[in-house]
GROMACS .gro file of C-alpha atoms in nm:
model
  148
    1UNK     CA    1   2.916   5.100  -1.166
    2UNK     CA    2   2.531   5.309  -1.168
    3UNK     CA    3   2.461   5.559  -0.892
    4UNK     CA    4   2.097   5.449  -0.781
    5UNK     CA    5   2.054   5.690  -0.526
    6UNK     CA    6   1.819   5.985  -0.516
    7UNK     CA    7   1.914   6.287  -0.544
    8UNK     CA    8   1.737   6.632  -0.422
    9UNK     CA    9   1.621   6.710  -0.098
   10UNK     CA   10   1.318   6.489  -0.121
   11UNK     CA   11   1.314   6.186   0.151
   12UNK     CA   12   1.577   6.311   0.328
   13UNK     CA   13   1.674   6.454   0.704
   14UNK     CA   14   1.821   6.799   0.746
   15UNK     CA   15   1.923   6.977   1.049
   16UNK     CA   16   1.955   7.354   1.029
   17UNK     CA   17   2.067   7.413   1.373
   18UNK     CA   18   2.071   7.751   1.512
   19UNK     CA   19   1.748   7.791   1.257
   20UNK     CA   20   1.559   8.094   1.403
   21UNK     CA   21   1.662   8.344   1.182
   22UNK     CA   22   1.512   8.471   0.910
   23UNK     CA   23   1.791   8.252   0.706
   24UNK     CA   24   1.658   7.927   0.859
   25UNK     CA   25   1.283   8.021   0.809
   26UNK     CA   26   1.390   8.039   0.430
   27UNK     CA   27   1.608   7.719   0.406
   28UNK     CA   28   1.292   7.517   0.597
   29UNK     CA   29   1.068   7.650   0.362
   30UNK     CA   30   1.265   7.576   0.029
   31UNK     CA   31   1.365   7.227   0.186
   32UNK     CA   32   0.999   7.142   0.332
   33UNK     CA   33   0.832   7.229   0.025
   34UNK     CA   34   1.125   7.007  -0.162
   35UNK     CA   35   1.004   6.681   0.026
   36UNK     CA   36   1.258   6.683   0.305
   37UNK     CA   37   1.224   6.593   0.630
   38UNK     CA   38   1.344   6.954   0.840
   39UNK     CA   39   1.458   6.916   1.186
   40UNK     CA   40   1.501   7.310   1.332
   41UNK     CA   41   1.771   7.374   1.638
   42UNK     CA   42   1.702   7.708   1.843
   43UNK     CA   43   1.792   7.815   2.212
   44UNK     CA   44   1.402   7.964   2.230
   45UNK     CA   45   1.095   7.749   2.199
   46UNK     CA   46   0.897   8.077   2.118
   47UNK     CA   47   1.158   8.175   1.818
   48UNK     CA   48   1.128   7.798   1.683
   49UNK     CA   49   0.753   7.857   1.639
   50UNK     CA   50   0.765   8.000   1.321
   51UNK     CA   51   0.959   7.727   1.171
   52UNK     CA   52   0.730   7.474   1.345
   53UNK     CA   53   0.463   7.691   1.108
   54UNK     CA   54   0.617   7.668   0.840
   55UNK     CA   55   0.642   7.262   0.855
   56UNK     CA   56   1.019   7.186   1.042
   57UNK     CA   57   1.059   6.943   1.336
   58UNK     CA   58   1.197   7.159   1.599
   59UNK     CA   59   1.396   7.100   1.890
   60UNK     CA   60   1.534   7.367   2.200
   61UNK     CA   61   1.887   7.322   2.158
   62UNK     CA   62   2.219   7.515   2.142
   63UNK     CA   63   2.360   7.494   1.807
   64UNK     CA   64   2.736   7.568   1.982
   65UNK     CA   65   2.713   7.289   2.299
   66UNK     CA   66   2.885   6.993   2.200
   67UNK     CA   67   2.692   6.799   2.411
   68UNK     CA   68   2.344   6.919   2.327
   69UNK     CA   69   2.429   6.844   1.982
   70UNK     CA   70   2.561   6.505   2.045
   71UNK     CA   71   2.219   6.395   2.234
   72UNK     CA   72   2.032   6.552   1.974
   73UNK     CA   73   2.223   6.317   1.670
   74UNK     CA   74   2.190   6.005   1.924
   75UNK     CA   75   1.814   6.103   1.946
   76UNK     CA   76   1.725   6.179   1.587
   77UNK     CA   77   1.970   5.895   1.429
   78UNK     CA   78   2.015   5.927   1.009
   79UNK     CA   79   2.044   6.221   0.884
   80UNK     CA   80   2.164   6.328   0.555
   81UNK     CA   81   2.290   6.706   0.573
   82UNK     CA   82   2.339   6.928   0.852
   83UNK     CA   83   2.359   7.323   0.793
   84UNK     CA   84   2.463   7.525   1.118
   85UNK     CA   85   2.343   7.834   1.077
   86UNK     CA   86   2.458   8.089   1.412
   87UNK     CA   87   2.597   8.389   1.344
   88UNK     CA   88   2.855   8.498   1.126
   89UNK     CA   89   3.143   8.740   1.048
   90UNK     CA   90   3.042   9.138   1.067
   91UNK     CA   91   3.183   9.404   0.897
   92UNK     CA   92   3.339   9.567   0.548
   93UNK     CA   93   3.669   9.566   0.627
   94UNK     CA   94   3.858   9.288   0.553
   95UNK     CA   95   4.005   9.062   0.739
   96UNK     CA   96   4.287   9.353   0.784
   97UNK     CA   97   4.019   9.583   0.897
   98UNK     CA   98   3.818   9.373   1.165
   99UNK     CA   99   3.854   9.414   1.551
  100UNK     CA  100   3.844   9.176   1.813
  101UNK     CA  101   3.531   9.239   1.923
  102UNK     CA  102   3.440   9.129   1.579
  103UNK     CA  103   3.607   8.822   1.609
  104UNK     CA  104   3.405   8.750   1.927
  105UNK     CA  105   3.116   8.796   1.744
  106UNK     CA  106   3.228   8.506   1.544
  107UNK     CA  107   3.349   8.305   1.773
  108UNK     CA  108   2.951   8.155   1.850
  109UNK     CA  109   2.960   8.068   1.458
  110UNK     CA  110   3.303   7.880   1.492
  111UNK     CA  111   3.172   7.660   1.824
  112UNK     CA  112   2.918   7.575   1.579
  113UNK     CA  113   3.077   7.453   1.315
  114UNK     CA  114   3.272   7.253   1.553
  115UNK     CA  115   2.958   7.115   1.787
  116UNK     CA  116   2.748   7.050   1.480
  117UNK     CA  117   3.016   6.891   1.251
  118UNK     CA  118   3.141   6.652   1.537
  119UNK     CA  119   2.837   6.566   1.699
  120UNK     CA  120   2.673   6.441   1.338
  121UNK     CA  121   2.966   6.304   1.221
  122UNK     CA  122   2.877   5.904   1.198
  123UNK     CA  123   2.522   6.010   1.084
  124UNK     CA  124   2.662   6.199   0.830
  125UNK     CA  125   2.902   5.964   0.704
  126UNK     CA  126   2.590   5.684   0.743
  127UNK     CA  127   2.398   5.866   0.483
  128UNK     CA  128   2.472   5.787   0.142
  129UNK     CA  129   2.420   6.157   0.073
  130UNK     CA  130   2.589   6.270   0.387
  131UNK     CA  131   2.669   6.710   0.335
  132UNK     CA  132   2.756   6.949   0.619
  133UNK     CA  133   2.695   7.251   0.453
  134UNK     CA  134   2.864   7.592   0.606
  135UNK     CA  135   2.691   7.953   0.479
  136UNK     CA  136   2.972   8.193   0.405
  137UNK     CA  137   2.835   8.460   0.262
  138UNK     CA  138   2.519   8.728   0.330
  139UNK     CA  139   2.468   8.728  -0.012
  140UNK     CA  140   2.453   8.390  -0.045
  141UNK     CA  141   2.111   8.279  -0.204
  142UNK     CA  142   1.832   8.070  -0.053
  143UNK     CA  143   1.833   7.823  -0.349
  144UNK     CA  144   1.963   7.517  -0.103
  145UNK     CA  145   1.770   7.262  -0.246
  146UNK     CA  146   2.113   7.120  -0.464
  147UNK     CA  147   2.238   7.101  -0.145
  148UNK     CA  148   2.131   6.722  -0.169
   0.00000   0.00000   0.00000
């Protein structure tokens, strides 16, 4: 059987959850320029303005809230990719060198992964290109087009 599913972001819907950082803006621009429908979320309408200016549809929603992400999933319908961009690990001492405060700073990112993956599970499974991406390094490239 031949795969006839179109590849790449053109025509795909990508949710960027917690997208108000510089990384969110870079990913928004790259995906929008490649023809994707980008839906960007954040807790501040004001901080979402640059994303809207870059071509994203924006929604005020807390990516760490399962209730808010579930409501958003119901509103959006089909989604091809979800990328939670909330926070991340800090420090440079490896796992053994991390403090409890460092771990506490990581918890919102873990909550965002939990909430977005659960809320958008059905939408991603229904997509012929369903992807859930977790960014795990500050050294990650903004080259996200192979995502889809």
